[in-house]
Short mmCIF file of the C-alpha atoms (twelve columns), coordinates in Angstrom:
data_MODEL
# 
_entry.id   MODEL 
# 
loop_
_atom_site.group_PDB 
_atom_site.id 
_atom_site.type_symbol 
_atom_site.label_atom_id 
_atom_site.label_alt_id 
_atom_site.label_comp_id 
_atom_site.label_asym_id 
_atom_site.label_seq_id 
_atom_site.Cartn_x 
_atom_site.Cartn_y 
_atom_site.Cartn_z 
_atom_site.pdbx_PDB_model_num 
ATOM 1   C CA . UNK A 1   -18.270 -12.919 20.316 1 
ATOM 2   C CA . UNK A 2   -14.641 -13.856 21.038 1 
ATOM 3   C CA . UNK A 3   -12.366 -13.145 18.049 1 
ATOM 4   C CA . UNK A 4   -8.713  -14.127 17.640 1 
ATOM 5   C CA . UNK A 5   -6.765  -11.595 15.548 1 
ATOM 6   C CA . UNK A 6   -3.586  -12.481 13.649 1 
ATOM 7   C CA . UNK A 7   -1.279  -9.794  12.230 1 
ATOM 8   C CA . UNK A 8   1.574   -10.944 9.974  1 
ATOM 9   C CA . UNK A 9   1.747   -8.313  7.221  1 
ATOM 10  C CA . UNK A 10  5.422   -7.494  7.641  1 
ATOM 11  C CA . UNK A 11  7.995   -8.089  10.397 1 
ATOM 12  C CA . UNK A 12  5.889   -8.366  13.527 1 
ATOM 13  C CA . UNK A 13  3.833   -11.373 14.635 1 
ATOM 14  C CA . UNK A 14  0.890   -10.031 16.598 1 
ATOM 15  C CA . UNK A 15  -1.936  -12.032 18.130 1 
ATOM 16  C CA . UNK A 16  -4.829  -10.740 20.259 1 
ATOM 17  C CA . UNK A 17  -8.249  -11.750 21.509 1 
ATOM 18  C CA . UNK A 18  -11.143 -9.288  21.364 1 
ATOM 19  C CA . UNK A 19  -14.293 -10.059 23.312 1 
ATOM 20  C CA . UNK A 20  -17.425 -8.101  22.353 1 
ATOM 21  C CA . UNK A 21  -18.519 -8.146  26.002 1 
ATOM 22  C CA . UNK A 22  -15.201 -7.619  27.800 1 
ATOM 23  C CA . UNK A 23  -13.189 -5.704  25.219 1 
ATOM 24  C CA . UNK A 24  -9.550  -6.551  24.559 1 
ATOM 25  C CA . UNK A 25  -8.816  -9.681  26.596 1 
ATOM 26  C CA . UNK A 26  -5.119  -9.890  25.839 1 
ATOM 27  C CA . UNK A 27  -2.425  -9.604  23.202 1 
ATOM 28  C CA . UNK A 28  1.076   -10.828 22.470 1 
ATOM 29  C CA . UNK A 29  3.594   -9.406  20.022 1 
ATOM 30  C CA . UNK A 30  6.886   -10.667 18.684 1 
ATOM 31  C CA . UNK A 31  9.054   -8.166  16.805 1 
ATOM 32  C CA . UNK A 32  11.675  -9.243  14.267 1 
ATOM 33  C CA . UNK A 33  13.707  -6.053  14.645 1 
ATOM 34  C CA . UNK A 34  16.886  -7.823  15.704 1 
ATOM 35  C CA . UNK A 35  16.539  -10.314 12.847 1 
ATOM 36  C CA . UNK A 36  16.417  -7.587  10.194 1 
ATOM 37  C CA . UNK A 37  18.589  -4.945  11.858 1 
ATOM 38  C CA . UNK A 38  21.830  -6.168  10.290 1 
ATOM 39  C CA . UNK A 39  20.275  -5.739  6.816  1 
ATOM 40  C CA . UNK A 40  18.947  -2.217  7.508  1 
ATOM 41  C CA . UNK A 41  15.428  -3.247  6.514  1 
ATOM 42  C CA . UNK A 42  12.969  -6.122  6.278  1 
ATOM 43  C CA . UNK A 43  14.042  -9.212  4.320  1 
ATOM 44  C CA . UNK A 44  10.698  -10.727 3.147  1 
ATOM 45  C CA . UNK A 45  11.787  -14.372 3.109  1 
ATOM 46  C CA . UNK A 46  13.253  -14.171 6.625  1 
ATOM 47  C CA . UNK A 47  10.109  -12.462 7.855  1 
ATOM 48  C CA . UNK A 48  7.892   -15.278 6.500  1 
ATOM 49  C CA . UNK A 49  10.009  -17.984 8.093  1 
ATOM 50  C CA . UNK A 50  9.977   -16.261 11.469 1 
ATOM 51  C CA . UNK A 51  6.187   -15.960 11.403 1 
ATOM 52  C CA . UNK A 52  6.015   -19.725 10.875 1 
ATOM 53  C CA . UNK A 53  8.238   -20.292 13.902 1 
ATOM 54  C CA . UNK A 54  6.357   -17.953 16.217 1 
ATOM 55  C CA . UNK A 55  2.631   -18.364 15.495 1 
ATOM 56  C CA . UNK A 56  1.956   -21.539 17.463 1 
ATOM 57  C CA . UNK A 57  3.944   -20.652 20.591 1 
ATOM 58  C CA . UNK A 58  2.421   -17.163 20.607 1 
ATOM 59  C CA . UNK A 59  -1.071  -18.565 20.285 1 
ATOM 60  C CA . UNK A 60  -0.458  -20.899 23.217 1 
ATOM 61  C CA . UNK A 61  0.907   -17.988 25.248 1 
ATOM 62  C CA . UNK A 62  -2.105  -15.810 24.413 1 
ATOM 63  C CA . UNK A 63  -4.675  -18.465 25.260 1 
ATOM 64  C CA . UNK A 64  -2.951  -19.089 28.599 1 
ATOM 65  C CA . UNK A 65  -2.847  -15.334 29.282 1 
ATOM 66  C CA . UNK A 66  -6.603  -15.053 28.607 1 
ATOM 67  C CA . UNK A 67  -7.475  -18.343 30.335 1 
ATOM 68  C CA . UNK A 68  -9.216  -19.598 27.213 1 
ATOM 69  C CA . UNK A 69  -9.110  -22.748 25.102 1 
ATOM 70  C CA . UNK A 70  -9.089  -22.831 21.315 1 
ATOM 71  C CA . UNK A 71  -12.618 -24.202 21.373 1 
ATOM 72  C CA . UNK A 72  -13.872 -21.078 23.159 1 
ATOM 73  C CA . UNK A 73  -12.906 -18.883 20.240 1 
ATOM 74  C CA . UNK A 74  -15.899 -17.841 18.120 1 
ATOM 75  C CA . UNK A 75  -14.013 -16.641 15.017 1 
ATOM 76  C CA . UNK A 76  -10.603 -15.996 13.520 1 
ATOM 77  C CA . UNK A 77  -9.530  -12.743 11.849 1 
ATOM 78  C CA . UNK A 78  -6.243  -12.489 9.981  1 
ATOM 79  C CA . UNK A 79  -4.533  -9.818  7.908  1 
ATOM 80  C CA . UNK A 80  -5.352  -10.370 4.248  1 
ATOM 81  C CA . UNK A 81  -3.406  -7.316  2.984  1 
ATOM 82  C CA . UNK A 82  -1.751  -5.082  2.114  1 
ATOM 83  C CA . UNK A 83  1.733   -6.268  3.025  1 
ATOM 84  C CA . UNK A 84  4.466   -8.709  2.032  1 
ATOM 85  C CA . UNK A 85  3.015   -11.663 0.116  1 
ATOM 86  C CA . UNK A 86  4.909   -14.404 1.997  1 
ATOM 87  C CA . UNK A 87  4.227   -12.885 5.385  1 
ATOM 88  C CA . UNK A 88  0.533   -12.423 4.602  1 
ATOM 89  C CA . UNK A 89  0.211   -15.973 3.281  1 
ATOM 90  C CA . UNK A 90  1.748   -17.407 6.455  1 
ATOM 91  C CA . UNK A 91  -0.829  -15.741 8.720  1 
ATOM 92  C CA . UNK A 92  -3.738  -16.337 6.345  1 
ATOM 93  C CA . UNK A 93  -3.000  -20.068 6.013  1 
ATOM 94  C CA . UNK A 94  -2.588  -20.432 9.759  1 
ATOM 95  C CA . UNK A 95  -5.763  -18.526 10.535 1 
ATOM 96  C CA . UNK A 96  -7.898  -20.191 7.873  1 
ATOM 97  C CA . UNK A 97  -6.629  -23.669 8.838  1 
ATOM 98  C CA . UNK A 98  -7.274  -23.054 12.538 1 
ATOM 99  C CA . UNK A 99  -10.787 -21.826 11.794 1 
ATOM 100 C CA . UNK A 100 -11.469 -24.918 9.642  1 
ATOM 101 C CA . UNK A 101 -10.190 -27.249 12.375 1 
ATOM 102 C CA . UNK A 102 -12.382 -25.560 14.990 1 
ATOM 103 C CA . UNK A 103 -15.355 -25.230 12.599 1 
ATOM 104 C CA . UNK A 104 -15.424 -21.472 13.191 1 
ATOM 105 C CA . UNK A 105 -15.860 -18.578 10.745 1 
ATOM 106 C CA . UNK A 106 -12.818 -16.723 9.499  1 
ATOM 107 C CA . UNK A 107 -12.321 -13.366 7.785  1 
ATOM 108 C CA . UNK A 108 -9.408  -11.610 6.116  1 
ATOM 109 C CA . UNK A 109 -8.951  -8.036  7.352  1 
ATOM 110 C CA . UNK A 110 -7.487  -4.954  5.678  1 
ATOM 111 C CA . UNK A 111 -4.331  -4.018  7.546  1 
ATOM 112 C CA . UNK A 112 -4.907  -0.255  7.228  1 
ATOM 113 C CA . UNK A 113 -8.541  -0.510  8.269  1 
ATOM 114 C CA . UNK A 114 -7.198  -2.178  11.398 1 
ATOM 115 C CA . UNK A 115 -4.945  0.815   12.024 1 
ATOM 116 C CA . UNK A 116 -7.777  3.259   11.301 1 
ATOM 117 C CA . UNK A 117 -10.098 1.531   13.778 1 
ATOM 118 C CA . UNK A 118 -7.499  1.050   16.535 1 
ATOM 119 C CA . UNK A 119 -8.286  4.425   18.196 1 
ATOM 120 C CA . UNK A 120 -11.860 3.176   18.618 1 
ATOM 121 C CA . UNK A 121 -10.495 0.779   21.271 1 
ATOM 122 C CA . UNK A 122 -9.563  3.719   23.519 1 
ATOM 123 C CA . UNK A 123 -11.608 4.900   26.491 1 
ATOM 124 C CA . UNK A 124 -12.821 7.977   24.605 1 
ATOM 125 C CA . UNK A 125 -13.057 6.947   20.962 1 
ATOM 126 C CA . UNK A 126 -13.833 9.225   18.023 1 
ATOM 127 C CA . UNK A 127 -17.240 9.055   16.348 1 
ATOM 128 C CA . UNK A 128 -17.850 8.748   12.621 1 
ATOM 129 C CA . UNK A 129 -17.360 10.718  10.423 1 
ATOM 130 C CA . UNK A 130 -13.729 11.818  10.786 1 
ATOM 131 C CA . UNK A 131 -10.554 12.418  8.811  1 
ATOM 132 C CA . UNK A 132 -7.872  9.761   9.225  1 
ATOM 133 C CA . UNK A 133 -4.151  10.338  8.752  1 
ATOM 134 C CA . UNK A 134 -2.603  6.901   8.213  1 
ATOM 135 C CA . UNK A 135 1.177   7.015   8.522  1 
ATOM 136 C CA . UNK A 136 3.401   3.967   8.589  1 
ATOM 137 C CA . UNK A 137 6.409   2.475   6.899  1 
ATOM 138 C CA . UNK A 138 4.385   1.498   3.859  1 
ATOM 139 C CA . UNK A 139 1.571   4.070   3.736  1 
ATOM 140 C CA . UNK A 140 0.907   7.766   4.077  1 
ATOM 141 C CA . UNK A 141 -2.729  8.535   3.345  1 
ATOM 142 C CA . UNK A 142 -5.501  10.945  4.272  1 
ATOM 143 C CA . UNK A 143 -8.909  9.343   4.363  1 
ATOM 144 C CA . UNK A 144 -12.390 10.663  5.014  1 
ATOM 145 C CA . UNK A 145 -14.007 7.923   7.111  1 
ATOM 146 C CA . UNK A 146 -17.724 8.499   6.575  1 
ATOM 147 C CA . UNK A 147 -18.819 5.389   8.403  1 
ATOM 148 C CA . UNK A 148 -17.355 1.991   9.189  1 
ATOM 149 C CA . UNK A 149 -16.060 0.601   5.898  1 
ATOM 150 C CA . UNK A 150 -16.904 3.668   3.804  1 
ATOM 151 C CA . UNK A 151 -13.609 5.452   3.155  1 
ATOM 152 C CA . UNK A 152 -12.801 8.226   0.699  1 
ATOM 153 C CA . UNK A 153 -9.185  8.710   -0.314 1 
ATOM 154 C CA . UNK A 154 -8.302  12.406  0.008  1 
ATOM 155 C CA . UNK A 155 -4.577  12.183  -0.624 1 
ATOM 156 C CA . UNK A 156 -1.588  9.863   -0.445 1 
ATOM 157 C CA . UNK A 157 2.169   9.768   -1.006 1 
ATOM 158 C CA . UNK A 158 3.170   9.614   -4.648 1 
ATOM 159 C CA . UNK A 159 6.529   8.078   -3.726 1 
ATOM 160 C CA . UNK A 160 7.999   7.184   -0.310 1 
ATOM 161 C CA . UNK A 161 5.792   6.792   2.737  1 
ATOM 162 C CA . UNK A 162 6.695   8.914   5.772  1 
ATOM 163 C CA . UNK A 163 7.864   5.895   7.790  1 
ATOM 164 C CA . UNK A 164 9.952   4.724   4.858  1 
ATOM 165 C CA . UNK A 165 11.605  8.130   4.665  1 
ATOM 166 C CA . UNK A 166 12.429  7.947   8.373  1 
ATOM 167 C CA . UNK A 167 14.048  4.554   7.898  1 
ATOM 168 C CA . UNK A 168 16.076  5.657   4.879  1 
ATOM 169 C CA . UNK A 169 17.342  8.866   6.487  1 
ATOM 170 C CA . UNK A 170 18.259  6.902   9.632  1 
ATOM 171 C CA . UNK A 171 20.319  4.573   7.455  1 
ATOM 172 C CA . UNK A 172 22.089  7.590   5.924  1 
ATOM 173 C CA . UNK A 173 22.940  8.743   9.434  1 
ATOM 174 C CA . UNK A 174 24.184  5.240   10.384 1 
ATOM 175 C CA . UNK A 175 21.404  4.799   12.919 1 
ATOM 176 C CA . UNK A 176 19.966  1.371   13.793 1 
ATOM 177 C CA . UNK A 177 16.811  -0.058  12.237 1 
ATOM 178 C CA . UNK A 178 13.934  0.807   12.606 1 
ATOM 179 C CA . UNK A 179 14.690  4.445   11.899 1 
ATOM 180 C CA . UNK A 180 11.668  6.310   13.224 1 
ATOM 181 C CA . UNK A 181 12.373  6.000   16.961 1 
ATOM 182 C CA . UNK A 182 16.107  6.525   16.372 1 
ATOM 183 C CA . UNK A 183 15.563  9.756   14.405 1 
ATOM 184 C CA . UNK A 184 13.138  11.020  17.088 1 
ATOM 185 C CA . UNK A 185 15.653  10.270  19.861 1 
ATOM 186 C CA . UNK A 186 18.551  11.966  18.082 1 
ATOM 187 C CA . UNK A 187 16.360  14.939  17.126 1 
ATOM 188 C CA . UNK A 188 15.969  15.822  20.812 1 
ATOM 189 C CA . UNK A 189 19.639  16.842  20.805 1 
ATOM 190 C CA . UNK A 190 19.429  18.929  17.630 1 
ATOM 191 C CA . UNK A 191 18.057  22.219  16.279 1 
ATOM 192 C CA . UNK A 192 14.961  21.735  14.092 1 
ATOM 193 C CA . UNK A 193 15.677  25.046  12.359 1 
ATOM 194 C CA . UNK A 194 19.302  24.277  11.556 1 
ATOM 195 C CA . UNK A 195 18.581  23.241  7.937  1 
ATOM 196 C CA . UNK A 196 15.769  24.475  5.695  1 
ATOM 197 C CA . UNK A 197 14.683  21.182  4.206  1 
ATOM 198 C CA . UNK A 198 11.862  21.313  1.625  1 
ATOM 199 C CA . UNK A 199 8.179   20.604  2.267  1 
ATOM 200 C CA . UNK A 200 7.204   19.104  -1.129 1 
ATOM 201 C CA . UNK A 201 3.740   19.477  -2.734 1 
ATOM 202 C CA . UNK A 202 2.537   21.920  -0.085 1 
ATOM 203 C CA . UNK A 203 0.595   23.851  -2.724 1 
ATOM 204 C CA . UNK A 204 -0.829  20.796  -4.498 1 
ATOM 205 C CA . UNK A 205 -4.034  19.373  -3.012 1 
ATOM 206 C CA . UNK A 206 -3.606  16.657  -0.369 1 
ATOM 207 C CA . UNK A 207 -0.972  14.352  -1.834 1 
ATOM 208 C CA . UNK A 208 2.428   13.835  -0.200 1 
ATOM 209 C CA . UNK A 209 5.954   13.413  -1.517 1 
ATOM 210 C CA . UNK A 210 8.963   12.580  0.624  1 
ATOM 211 C CA . UNK A 211 11.459  11.473  -2.028 1 
ATOM 212 C CA . UNK A 212 12.750  14.989  -2.676 1 
ATOM 213 C CA . UNK A 213 13.120  15.613  1.034  1 
ATOM 214 C CA . UNK A 214 15.113  12.420  1.386  1 
ATOM 215 C CA . UNK A 215 17.408  13.556  -1.468 1 
ATOM 216 C CA . UNK A 216 17.890  16.981  0.147  1 
ATOM 217 C CA . UNK A 217 18.884  15.308  3.432  1 
ATOM 218 C CA . UNK A 218 21.375  13.081  1.594  1 
ATOM 219 C CA . UNK A 219 22.998  16.101  -0.023 1 
ATOM 220 C CA . UNK A 220 23.183  17.955  3.308  1 
ATOM 221 C CA . UNK A 221 24.793  14.979  5.046  1 
ATOM 222 C CA . UNK A 222 27.538  14.968  2.412  1 
ATOM 223 C CA . UNK A 223 27.978  18.750  2.675  1 
ATOM 224 C CA . UNK A 224 28.586  18.697  6.455  1 
ATOM 225 C CA . UNK A 225 30.402  15.374  6.619  1 
ATOM 226 C CA . UNK A 226 32.687  15.222  9.659  1 
ATOM 227 C CA . UNK A 227 31.215  18.311  11.324 1 
ATOM 228 C CA . UNK A 228 29.093  16.445  13.891 1 
ATOM 229 C CA . UNK A 229 25.793  17.837  12.679 1 
ATOM 230 C CA . UNK A 230 23.851  14.567  12.751 1 
ATOM 231 C CA . UNK A 231 21.472  15.686  15.524 1 
ATOM 232 C CA . UNK A 232 20.650  18.935  13.686 1 
ATOM 233 C CA . UNK A 233 19.984  16.997  10.493 1 
ATOM 234 C CA . UNK A 234 17.720  14.558  12.314 1 
ATOM 235 C CA . UNK A 235 15.800  17.377  14.022 1 
ATOM 236 C CA . UNK A 236 15.417  19.399  10.824 1 
ATOM 237 C CA . UNK A 237 14.336  16.348  8.815  1 
ATOM 238 C CA . UNK A 238 11.790  15.311  11.440 1 
ATOM 239 C CA . UNK A 239 10.420  18.858  11.548 1 
ATOM 240 C CA . UNK A 240 9.968   18.879  7.760  1 
ATOM 241 C CA . UNK A 241 8.041   15.620  7.847  1 
ATOM 242 C CA . UNK A 242 5.917   16.659  10.818 1 
ATOM 243 C CA . UNK A 243 5.207   20.093  9.341  1 
ATOM 244 C CA . UNK A 244 4.058   18.480  6.076  1 
ATOM 245 C CA . UNK A 245 1.787   15.974  7.814  1 
ATOM 246 C CA . UNK A 246 0.229   18.604  10.067 1 
ATOM 247 C CA . UNK A 247 -0.461  21.131  7.340  1 
ATOM 248 C CA . UNK A 248 -1.943  18.509  5.006  1 
ATOM 249 C CA . UNK A 249 -4.141  17.227  7.829  1 
ATOM 250 C CA . UNK A 250 -5.446  20.718  8.494  1 
ATOM 251 C CA . UNK A 251 -6.180  21.125  4.790  1 
ATOM 252 C CA . UNK A 252 -8.089  17.856  4.823  1 
ATOM 253 C CA . UNK A 253 -10.213 18.933  7.801  1 
ATOM 254 C CA . UNK A 254 -11.027 22.254  6.119  1 
ATOM 255 C CA . UNK A 255 -11.781 20.472  2.836  1 
ATOM 256 C CA . UNK A 256 -14.244 18.075  4.461  1 
ATOM 257 C CA . UNK A 257 -15.613 20.415  7.122  1 
ATOM 258 C CA . UNK A 258 -14.972 17.759  9.754  1 
ATOM 259 C CA . UNK A 259 -13.622 18.503  13.240 1 
ATOM 260 C CA . UNK A 260 -12.109 15.137  14.210 1 
ATOM 261 C CA . UNK A 261 -8.762  13.817  13.111 1 
ATOM 262 C CA . UNK A 262 -7.683  10.225  13.781 1 
ATOM 263 C CA . UNK A 263 -3.965  9.510   13.368 1 
ATOM 264 C CA . UNK A 264 -2.869  5.892   13.189 1 
ATOM 265 C CA . UNK A 265 0.080   3.760   12.130 1 
ATOM 266 C CA . UNK A 266 3.609   3.487   13.456 1 
ATOM 267 C CA . UNK A 267 4.538   7.131   12.814 1 
ATOM 268 C CA . UNK A 268 1.569   8.255   14.930 1 
ATOM 269 C CA . UNK A 269 3.701   7.409   17.978 1 
ATOM 270 C CA . UNK A 270 6.073   10.263  17.133 1 
ATOM 271 C CA . UNK A 271 5.787   12.751  20.019 1 
ATOM 272 C CA . UNK A 272 6.730   15.812  17.976 1 
ATOM 273 C CA . UNK A 273 3.941   15.010  15.509 1 
ATOM 274 C CA . UNK A 274 1.436   14.627  18.330 1 
ATOM 275 C CA . UNK A 275 2.534   17.857  19.977 1 
ATOM 276 C CA . UNK A 276 2.294   19.900  16.794 1 
ATOM 277 C CA . UNK A 277 -1.054  18.397  15.791 1 
ATOM 278 C CA . UNK A 278 -2.616  19.126  19.151 1 
ATOM 279 C CA . UNK A 279 -1.353  22.688  19.175 1 
ATOM 280 C CA . UNK A 280 -2.489  23.342  15.616 1 
ATOM 281 C CA . UNK A 281 -5.923  21.744  15.884 1 
ATOM 282 C CA . UNK A 282 -6.867  23.310  19.209 1 
ATOM 283 C CA . UNK A 283 -6.869  26.726  17.568 1 
ATOM 284 C CA . UNK A 284 -9.467  25.665  14.992 1 
ATOM 285 C CA . UNK A 285 -11.836 23.852  17.342 1 
ATOM 286 C CA . UNK A 286 -10.817 20.395  16.126 1 
ATOM 287 C CA . UNK A 287 -9.669  17.371  18.101 1 
ATOM 288 C CA . UNK A 288 -7.087  14.695  17.381 1 
ATOM 289 C CA . UNK A 289 -7.409  11.043  18.466 1 
ATOM 290 C CA . UNK A 290 -4.687  8.366   18.681 1 
ATOM 291 C CA . UNK A 291 -4.526  4.690   19.434 1 
ATOM 292 C CA . UNK A 292 -2.909  3.633   22.678 1 
ATOM 293 C CA . UNK A 293 0.897   3.435   22.295 1 
ATOM 294 C CA . UNK A 294 0.870   -0.371  22.165 1 
ATOM 295 C CA . UNK A 295 -1.659  -0.230  19.308 1 
ATOM 296 C CA . UNK A 296 0.181   2.295   17.112 1 
ATOM 297 C CA . UNK A 297 2.531   -0.199  15.518 1 
ATOM 298 C CA . UNK A 298 1.371   -3.441  13.876 1 
ATOM 299 C CA . UNK A 299 -0.558  -5.589  16.332 1 
ATOM 300 C CA . UNK A 300 -3.151  -8.344  16.568 1 
ATOM 301 C CA . UNK A 301 -5.640  -6.282  18.572 1 
ATOM 302 C CA . UNK A 302 -6.506  -4.009  15.653 1 
ATOM 303 C CA . UNK A 303 -7.074  -7.028  13.420 1 
ATOM 304 C CA . UNK A 304 -9.266  -8.797  16.006 1 
ATOM 305 C CA . UNK A 305 -11.352 -5.643  16.474 1 
ATOM 306 C CA . UNK A 306 -11.701 -4.872  12.759 1 
ATOM 307 C CA . UNK A 307 -12.533 -8.506  12.116 1 
ATOM 308 C CA . UNK A 308 -15.206 -8.459  14.808 1 
ATOM 309 C CA . UNK A 309 -16.891 -5.448  13.191 1 
ATOM 310 C CA . UNK A 310 -17.190 -7.270  9.877  1 
ATOM 311 C CA . UNK A 311 -18.142 -10.619 11.373 1 
ATOM 312 C CA . UNK A 312 -20.855 -8.878  13.400 1 
ATOM 313 C CA . UNK A 313 -22.267 -7.534  10.140 1 
ATOM 314 C CA . UNK A 314 -22.501 -11.056 8.732  1 
ATOM 315 C CA . UNK A 315 -19.336 -11.115 6.625  1 
ATOM 316 C CA . UNK A 316 -17.000 -14.107 6.530  1 
ATOM 317 C CA . UNK A 317 -14.653 -15.745 4.012  1 
ATOM 318 C CA . UNK A 318 -14.990 -19.142 2.401  1 
ATOM 319 C CA . UNK A 319 -12.325 -21.842 2.501  1 
ATOM 320 C CA . UNK A 320 -10.196 -20.248 -0.209 1 
ATOM 321 C CA . UNK A 321 -7.159  -18.500 1.224  1 
ATOM 322 C CA . UNK A 322 -6.785  -15.094 -0.398 1 
ATOM 323 C CA . UNK A 323 -4.088  -12.521 0.249  1 
ATOM 324 C CA . UNK A 324 -3.952  -9.088  -1.363 1 
ATOM 325 C CA . UNK A 325 -0.528  -7.406  -1.130 1 
ATOM 326 C CA . UNK A 326 -1.920  -4.282  -2.832 1 
ATOM 327 C CA . UNK A 327 -5.417  -3.451  -1.648 1 
ATOM 328 C CA . UNK A 328 -6.969  0.056   -1.776 1 
ATOM 329 C CA . UNK A 329 -9.176  0.779   1.239  1 
ATOM 330 C CA . UNK A 330 -11.739 2.345   -1.084 1 
ATOM 331 C CA . UNK A 331 -12.564 -1.185  -2.295 1 
ATOM 332 C CA . UNK A 332 -13.878 -2.226  1.107  1 
ATOM 333 C CA . UNK A 333 -17.559 -2.787  1.750  1 
ATOM 334 C CA . UNK A 334 -19.299 -0.236  3.929  1 
ATOM 335 C CA . UNK A 335 -20.975 -1.500  7.112  1 
ATOM 336 C CA . UNK A 336 -23.960 0.147   8.671  1 
ATOM 337 C CA . UNK A 337 -24.818 -2.234  11.506 1 
# 
């Protein structure tokens, strides 16, 4: 089965083709970073318009790259949610219309299930069951993935997501958007122990909170204004986030008794987080898995692969175009085949 995946949940237009016999055939990605950089964050209306402009040329580029015609596609998978309504609708309408024109099945995919399954595209994938740490600009969640489609929410952020906190602190430090890579780069020049930033909710189950940390950073920036301590602040903030994510992940593994941790989403590309997770888990006989670097951020490959899994099990959507900006993963249907 050859599946075209379309990812348009936010500010990146990602298309990919997954072949059940050959694996990932190819992918293309257009990032809107420059478009939104001057605003310090994503402007939903601009994001939607840019998806409209890029979908057709990117599809043509991808088909040429894979030496395929539209007619050779067996199915279309698109991101149904969660995400920005206008951006989701753009991809969903395009995908559903293309599938109708080609008389092929189509399916709407859960964006975070795509992230969770992305590490399964690696050469040495994890096996179910495992704990998944999903960290991105919009989500910070710990999930117990019992089998494909059967997910148990263990904990989540009660306010800002980790990636959102990175972006907001970067803005406080006058760093370019997106903030995660900029904070990580600046942190290399700083002392992670320079400031004792809080690790909120460490004693309370498996939920996260980054709003208080963000406020503490804001106060510290004002207190040292003009002293050239930006690198120390970036390093100390990053260490607080990483420390929180690592300790909560270890708690989740102990709570479930599982020995595999999958980390996915844009923040999973953070090298300090990877280093600390690997060091911490090796001592308890557990193993951590990541997606390939190109599959950590939003991309079409994860949507094509997740869509294939559901299409293979006999699922597909009707002609109605449905988008779900808020969509808990626990509402998904479990697949056993």
